[in-house]
Every structure is written in C-alpha cells, then in structure tokens.
Short mmCIF file of N, CA, C and O in Angstrom, two decimals:
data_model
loop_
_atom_site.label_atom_id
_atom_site.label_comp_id
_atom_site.label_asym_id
_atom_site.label_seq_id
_atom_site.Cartn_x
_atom_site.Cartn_y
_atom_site.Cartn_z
N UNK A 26 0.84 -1.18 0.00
CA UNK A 26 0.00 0.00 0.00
C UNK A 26 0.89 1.25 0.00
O UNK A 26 1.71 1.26 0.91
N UNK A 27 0.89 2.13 -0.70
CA UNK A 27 1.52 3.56 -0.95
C UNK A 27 1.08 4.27 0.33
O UNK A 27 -0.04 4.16 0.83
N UNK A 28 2.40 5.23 0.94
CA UNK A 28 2.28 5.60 2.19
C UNK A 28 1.30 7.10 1.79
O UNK A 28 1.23 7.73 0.73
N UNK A 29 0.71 7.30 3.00
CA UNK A 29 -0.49 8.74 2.39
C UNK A 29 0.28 9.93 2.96
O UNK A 29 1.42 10.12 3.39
N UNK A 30 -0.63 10.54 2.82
CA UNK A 30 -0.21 12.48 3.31
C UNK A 30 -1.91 12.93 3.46
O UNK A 30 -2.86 12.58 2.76
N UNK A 31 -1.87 13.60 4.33
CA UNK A 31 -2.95 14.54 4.41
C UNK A 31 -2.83 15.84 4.25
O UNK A 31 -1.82 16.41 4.65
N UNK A 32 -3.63 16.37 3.76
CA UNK A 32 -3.54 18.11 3.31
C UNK A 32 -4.67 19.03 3.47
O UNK A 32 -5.76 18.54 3.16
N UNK A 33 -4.69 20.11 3.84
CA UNK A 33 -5.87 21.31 3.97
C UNK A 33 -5.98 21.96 2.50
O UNK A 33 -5.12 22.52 1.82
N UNK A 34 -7.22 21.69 2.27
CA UNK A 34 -7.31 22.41 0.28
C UNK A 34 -8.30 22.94 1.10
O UNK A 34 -8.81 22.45 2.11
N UNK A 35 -8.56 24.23 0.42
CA UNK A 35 -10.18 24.88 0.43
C UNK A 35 -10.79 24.91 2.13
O UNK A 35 -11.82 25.55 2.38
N UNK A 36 -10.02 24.16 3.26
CA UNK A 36 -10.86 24.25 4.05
C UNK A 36 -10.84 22.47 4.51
O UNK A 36 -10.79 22.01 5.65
N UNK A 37 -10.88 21.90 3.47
CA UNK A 37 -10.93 20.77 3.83
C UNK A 37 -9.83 19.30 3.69
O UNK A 37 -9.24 18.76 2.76
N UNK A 38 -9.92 19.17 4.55
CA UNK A 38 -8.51 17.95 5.10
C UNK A 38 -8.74 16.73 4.08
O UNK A 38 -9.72 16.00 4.01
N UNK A 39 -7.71 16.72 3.42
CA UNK A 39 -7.81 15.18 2.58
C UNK A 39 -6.68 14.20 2.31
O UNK A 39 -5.74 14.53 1.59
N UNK A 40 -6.77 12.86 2.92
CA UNK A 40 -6.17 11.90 2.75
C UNK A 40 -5.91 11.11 1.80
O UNK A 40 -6.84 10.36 1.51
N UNK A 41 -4.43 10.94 0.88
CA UNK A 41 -4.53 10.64 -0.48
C UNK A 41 -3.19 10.26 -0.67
O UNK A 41 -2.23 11.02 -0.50
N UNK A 42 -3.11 8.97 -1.08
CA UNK A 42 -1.60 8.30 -2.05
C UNK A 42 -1.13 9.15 -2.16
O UNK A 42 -1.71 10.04 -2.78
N UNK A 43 0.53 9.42 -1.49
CA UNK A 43 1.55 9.76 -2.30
C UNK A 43 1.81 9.31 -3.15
O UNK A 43 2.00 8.11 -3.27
N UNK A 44 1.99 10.87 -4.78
CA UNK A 44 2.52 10.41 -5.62
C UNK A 44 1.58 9.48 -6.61
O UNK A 44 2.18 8.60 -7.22
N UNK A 45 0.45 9.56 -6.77
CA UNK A 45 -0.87 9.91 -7.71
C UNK A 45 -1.33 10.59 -8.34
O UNK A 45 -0.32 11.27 -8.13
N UNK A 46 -1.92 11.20 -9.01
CA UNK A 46 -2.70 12.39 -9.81
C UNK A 46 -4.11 11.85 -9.65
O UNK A 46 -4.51 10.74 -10.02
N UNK A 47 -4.55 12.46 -9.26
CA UNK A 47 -5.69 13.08 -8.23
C UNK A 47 -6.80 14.34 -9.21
O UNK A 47 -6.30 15.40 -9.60
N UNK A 48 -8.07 14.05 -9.46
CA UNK A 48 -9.18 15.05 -10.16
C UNK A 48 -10.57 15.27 -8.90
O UNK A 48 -11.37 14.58 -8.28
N UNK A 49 -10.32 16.24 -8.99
CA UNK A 49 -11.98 16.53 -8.02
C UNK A 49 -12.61 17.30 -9.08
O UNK A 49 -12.31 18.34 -9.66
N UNK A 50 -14.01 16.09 -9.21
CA UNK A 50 -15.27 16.60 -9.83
C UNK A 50 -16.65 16.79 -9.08
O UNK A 50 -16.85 16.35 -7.95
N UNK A 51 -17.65 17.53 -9.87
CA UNK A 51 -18.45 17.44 -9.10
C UNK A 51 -19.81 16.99 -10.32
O UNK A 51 -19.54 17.27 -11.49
N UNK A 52 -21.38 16.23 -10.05
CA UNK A 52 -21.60 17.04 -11.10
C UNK A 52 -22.23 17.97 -11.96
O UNK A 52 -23.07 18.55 -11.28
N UNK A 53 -22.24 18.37 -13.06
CA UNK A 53 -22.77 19.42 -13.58
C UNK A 53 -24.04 20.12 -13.80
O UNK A 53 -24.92 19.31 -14.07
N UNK A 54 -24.40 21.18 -13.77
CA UNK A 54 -25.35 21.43 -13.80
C UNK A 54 -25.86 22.24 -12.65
O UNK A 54 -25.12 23.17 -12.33
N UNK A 55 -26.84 22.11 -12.04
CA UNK A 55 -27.72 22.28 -10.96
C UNK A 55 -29.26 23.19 -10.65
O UNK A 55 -29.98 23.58 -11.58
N UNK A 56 -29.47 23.35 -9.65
CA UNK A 56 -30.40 24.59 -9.18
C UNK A 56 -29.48 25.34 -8.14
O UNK A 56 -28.53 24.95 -7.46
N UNK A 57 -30.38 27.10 -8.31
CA UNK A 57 -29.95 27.91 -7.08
C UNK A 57 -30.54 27.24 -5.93
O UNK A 57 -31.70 26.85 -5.82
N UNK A 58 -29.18 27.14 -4.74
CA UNK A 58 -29.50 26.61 -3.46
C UNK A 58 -29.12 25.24 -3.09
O UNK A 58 -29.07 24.73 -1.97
N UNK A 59 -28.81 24.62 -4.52
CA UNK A 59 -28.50 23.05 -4.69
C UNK A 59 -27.06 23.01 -3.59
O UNK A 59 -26.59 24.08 -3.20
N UNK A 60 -26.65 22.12 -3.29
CA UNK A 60 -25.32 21.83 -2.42
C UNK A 60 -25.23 19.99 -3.52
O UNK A 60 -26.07 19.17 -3.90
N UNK A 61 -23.75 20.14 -3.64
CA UNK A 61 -23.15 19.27 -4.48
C UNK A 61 -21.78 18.75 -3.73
O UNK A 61 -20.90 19.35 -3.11
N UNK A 62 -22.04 17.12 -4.11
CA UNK A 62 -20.77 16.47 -3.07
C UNK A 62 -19.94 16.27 -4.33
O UNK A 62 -20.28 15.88 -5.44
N UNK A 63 -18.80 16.63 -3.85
CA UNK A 63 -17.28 16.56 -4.37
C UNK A 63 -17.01 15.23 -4.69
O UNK A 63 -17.41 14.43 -3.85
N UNK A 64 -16.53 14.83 -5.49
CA UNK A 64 -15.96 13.44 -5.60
C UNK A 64 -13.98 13.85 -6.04
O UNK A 64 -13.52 14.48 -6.99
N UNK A 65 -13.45 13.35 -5.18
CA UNK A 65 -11.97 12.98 -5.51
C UNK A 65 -11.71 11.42 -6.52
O UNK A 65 -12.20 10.38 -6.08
N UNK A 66 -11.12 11.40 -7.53
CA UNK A 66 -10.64 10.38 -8.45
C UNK A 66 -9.42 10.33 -9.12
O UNK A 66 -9.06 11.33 -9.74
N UNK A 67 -8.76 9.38 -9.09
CA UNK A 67 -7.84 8.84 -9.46
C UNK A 67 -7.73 9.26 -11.05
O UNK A 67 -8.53 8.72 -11.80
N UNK A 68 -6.49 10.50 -11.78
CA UNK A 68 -7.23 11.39 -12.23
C UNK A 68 -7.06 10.08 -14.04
O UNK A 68 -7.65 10.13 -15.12
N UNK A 69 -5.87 9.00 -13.43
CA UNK A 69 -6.00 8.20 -14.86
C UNK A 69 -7.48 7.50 -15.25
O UNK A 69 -7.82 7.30 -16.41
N UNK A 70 -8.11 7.22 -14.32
CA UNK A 70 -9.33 6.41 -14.39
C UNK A 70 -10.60 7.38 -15.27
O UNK A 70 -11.43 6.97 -16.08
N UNK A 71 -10.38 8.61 -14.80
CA UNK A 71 -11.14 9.20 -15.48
C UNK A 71 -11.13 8.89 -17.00
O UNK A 71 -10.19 8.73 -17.78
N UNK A 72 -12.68 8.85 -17.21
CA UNK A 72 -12.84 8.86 -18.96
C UNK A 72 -13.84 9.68 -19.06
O UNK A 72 -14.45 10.08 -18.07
N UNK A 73 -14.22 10.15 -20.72
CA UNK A 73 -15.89 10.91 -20.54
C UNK A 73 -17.55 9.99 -20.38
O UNK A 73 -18.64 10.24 -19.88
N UNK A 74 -16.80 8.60 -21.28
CA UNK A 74 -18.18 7.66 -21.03
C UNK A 74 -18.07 7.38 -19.93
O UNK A 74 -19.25 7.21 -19.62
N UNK A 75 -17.17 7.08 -18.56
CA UNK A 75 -17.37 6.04 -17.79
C UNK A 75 -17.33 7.10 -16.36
O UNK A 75 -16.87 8.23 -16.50
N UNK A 76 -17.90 6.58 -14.80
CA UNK A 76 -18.29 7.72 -14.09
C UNK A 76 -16.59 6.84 -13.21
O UNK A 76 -16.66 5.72 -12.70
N UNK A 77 -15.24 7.70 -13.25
CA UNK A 77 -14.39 6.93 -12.11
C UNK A 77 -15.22 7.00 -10.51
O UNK A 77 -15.97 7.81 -9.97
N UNK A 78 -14.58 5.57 -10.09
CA UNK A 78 -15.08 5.75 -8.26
C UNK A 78 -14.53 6.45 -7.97
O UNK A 78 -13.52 6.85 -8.55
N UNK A 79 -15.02 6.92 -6.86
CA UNK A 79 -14.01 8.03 -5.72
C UNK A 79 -13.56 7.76 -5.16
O UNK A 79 -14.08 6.96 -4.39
N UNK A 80 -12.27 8.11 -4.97
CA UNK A 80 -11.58 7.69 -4.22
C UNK A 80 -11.89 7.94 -2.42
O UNK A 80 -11.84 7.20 -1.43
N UNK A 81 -12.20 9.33 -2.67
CA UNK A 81 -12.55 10.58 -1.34
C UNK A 81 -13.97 11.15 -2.25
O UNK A 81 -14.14 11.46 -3.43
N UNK A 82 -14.86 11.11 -1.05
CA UNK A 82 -16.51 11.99 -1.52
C UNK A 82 -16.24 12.60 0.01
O UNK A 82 -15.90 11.85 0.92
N UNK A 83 -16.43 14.02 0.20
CA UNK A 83 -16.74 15.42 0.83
C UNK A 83 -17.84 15.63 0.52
O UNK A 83 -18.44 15.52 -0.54
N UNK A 84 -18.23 16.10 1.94
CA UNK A 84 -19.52 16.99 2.12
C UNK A 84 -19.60 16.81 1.54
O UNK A 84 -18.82 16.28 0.75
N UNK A 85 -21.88 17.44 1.32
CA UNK A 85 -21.99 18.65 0.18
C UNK A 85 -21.85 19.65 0.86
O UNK A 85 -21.92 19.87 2.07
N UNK A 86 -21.47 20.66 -0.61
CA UNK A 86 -21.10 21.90 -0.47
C UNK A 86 -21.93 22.68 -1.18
O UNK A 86 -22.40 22.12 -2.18
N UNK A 87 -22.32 23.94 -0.98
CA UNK A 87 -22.51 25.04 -2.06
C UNK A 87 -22.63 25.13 -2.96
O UNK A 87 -22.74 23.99 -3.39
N UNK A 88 -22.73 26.13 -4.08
CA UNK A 88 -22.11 26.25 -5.29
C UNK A 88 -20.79 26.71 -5.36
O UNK A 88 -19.92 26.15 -6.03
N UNK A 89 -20.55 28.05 -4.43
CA UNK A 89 -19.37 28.96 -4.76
C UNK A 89 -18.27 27.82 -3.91
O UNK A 89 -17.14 27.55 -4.33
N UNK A 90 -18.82 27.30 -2.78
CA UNK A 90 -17.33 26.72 -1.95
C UNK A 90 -17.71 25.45 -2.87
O UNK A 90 -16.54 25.06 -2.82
N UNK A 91 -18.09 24.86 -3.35
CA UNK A 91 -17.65 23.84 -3.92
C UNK A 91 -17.07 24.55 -5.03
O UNK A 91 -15.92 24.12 -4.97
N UNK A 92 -17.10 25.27 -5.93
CA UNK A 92 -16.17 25.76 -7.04
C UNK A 92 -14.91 26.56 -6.76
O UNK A 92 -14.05 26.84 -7.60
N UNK A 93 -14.90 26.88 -5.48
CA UNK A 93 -13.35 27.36 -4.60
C UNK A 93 -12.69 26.11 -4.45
O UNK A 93 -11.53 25.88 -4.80
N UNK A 94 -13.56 25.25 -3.87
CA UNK A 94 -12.68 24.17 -3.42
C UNK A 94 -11.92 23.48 -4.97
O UNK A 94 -10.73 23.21 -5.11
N UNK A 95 -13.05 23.32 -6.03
CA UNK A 95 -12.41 22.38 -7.14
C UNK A 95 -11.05 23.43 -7.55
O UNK A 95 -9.84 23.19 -7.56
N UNK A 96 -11.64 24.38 -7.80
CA UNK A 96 -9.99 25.67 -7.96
C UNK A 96 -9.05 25.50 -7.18
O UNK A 96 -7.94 25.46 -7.72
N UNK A 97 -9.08 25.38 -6.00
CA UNK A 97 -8.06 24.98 -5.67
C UNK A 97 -7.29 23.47 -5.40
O UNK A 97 -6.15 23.34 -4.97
N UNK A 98 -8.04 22.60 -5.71
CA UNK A 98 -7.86 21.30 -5.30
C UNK A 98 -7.25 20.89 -7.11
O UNK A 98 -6.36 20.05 -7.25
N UNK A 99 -7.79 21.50 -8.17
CA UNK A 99 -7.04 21.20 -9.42
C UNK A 99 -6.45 22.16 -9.90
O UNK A 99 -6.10 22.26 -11.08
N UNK A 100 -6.31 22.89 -9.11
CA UNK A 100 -4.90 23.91 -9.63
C UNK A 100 -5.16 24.87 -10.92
O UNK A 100 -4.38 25.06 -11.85
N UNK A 101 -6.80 25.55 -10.67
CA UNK A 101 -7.06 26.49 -11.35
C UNK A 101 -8.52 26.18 -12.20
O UNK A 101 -8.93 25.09 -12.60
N UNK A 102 -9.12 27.49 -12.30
CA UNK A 102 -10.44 27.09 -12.38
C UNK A 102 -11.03 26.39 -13.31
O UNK A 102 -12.07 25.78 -13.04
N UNK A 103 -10.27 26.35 -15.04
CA UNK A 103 -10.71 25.35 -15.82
C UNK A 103 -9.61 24.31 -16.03
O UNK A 103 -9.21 24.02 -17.16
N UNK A 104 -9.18 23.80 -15.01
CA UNK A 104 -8.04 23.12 -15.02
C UNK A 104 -8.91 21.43 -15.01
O UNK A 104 -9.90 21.16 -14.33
N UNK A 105 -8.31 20.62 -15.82
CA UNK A 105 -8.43 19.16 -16.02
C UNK A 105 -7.80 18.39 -15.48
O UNK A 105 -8.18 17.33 -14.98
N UNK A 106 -6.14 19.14 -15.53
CA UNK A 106 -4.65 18.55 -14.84
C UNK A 106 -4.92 17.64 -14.03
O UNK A 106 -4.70 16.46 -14.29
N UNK A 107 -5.43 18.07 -12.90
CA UNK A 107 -6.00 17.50 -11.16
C UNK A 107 -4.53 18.04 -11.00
O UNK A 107 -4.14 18.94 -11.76
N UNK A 108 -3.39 17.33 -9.68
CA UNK A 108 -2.92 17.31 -9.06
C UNK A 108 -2.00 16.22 -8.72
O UNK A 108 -2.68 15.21 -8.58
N UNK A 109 -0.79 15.97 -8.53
CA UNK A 109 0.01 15.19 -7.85
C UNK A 109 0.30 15.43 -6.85
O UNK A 109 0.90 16.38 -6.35
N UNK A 110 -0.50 13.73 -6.10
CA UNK A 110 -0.41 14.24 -4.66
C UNK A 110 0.90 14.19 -4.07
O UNK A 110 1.62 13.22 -4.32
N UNK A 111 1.36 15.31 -3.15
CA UNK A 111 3.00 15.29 -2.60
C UNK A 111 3.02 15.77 -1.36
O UNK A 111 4.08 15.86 -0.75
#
C-alpha cells in the first residue's frame, strides 16, 4: 500500500496516495440553493463515457465553496490537470 499524506485544500482535510494524480469533480449542472458532493478520483481512471469511483466523496457543499474548493484542489479554475499528490 503507498504511504499517504494529508492536506488542507479549500478548508478541507484530505487523505490521499503519495505520488498519484488526483481530479476533483463534481456534477454538472444544478439549481440555485443546490449543495453538491465533491468526488476525488484517481485522475487516470477518469474517462468521458465512464463515471471513475471516488476515491474521497466530501460533504456537500454550495455552489461557490464547492467551485473554490475544485480551484483549488485542481490547480485552477478550468483546469483538467487535477494534481500530484506530494
């Protein structure tokens, strides 16, 4: 098993493989007032047909703190990249 790290993004503490690439999605769409849970994924698994598991699901959130949080958790607001976790 790959040793972890925990980290403060956005507010919120997350536990995650060192040395992964890492995508937080949420999903699209919504209503005013809606609150939407975050999903963290493993960012190779991602495809557009297929939904990756999560690795990490957070709260729901907001609209705006859940779109702070994905900004900062993928390293900019239309960012795809995700993150290597370190």
């Amino acid at each position: 098993m790959a040793p972890t790290k925990t980290q403060a993004i956005a507010g919120q503490n997350i536990t995650l493989a060192i040395g992964k690439r890492y995508l937080a999605t949420r999903p699209m769409g919504g209503k005013p007032g809606q609150r939407y849970v975050l999903s963290i994924v493993e960012h190779h698994t991602c495809h557009h047909s297929v939904n990756a598991p999560p690795v990490v699901q957070l709260e729901p959130m907001g609209y705006d703190e859940a779109n702070n949080f994905l900004t900062a958790f993928n390293n900019g607001k239309t960012s795809f990249e995700g993150r290597v976790w370190q």
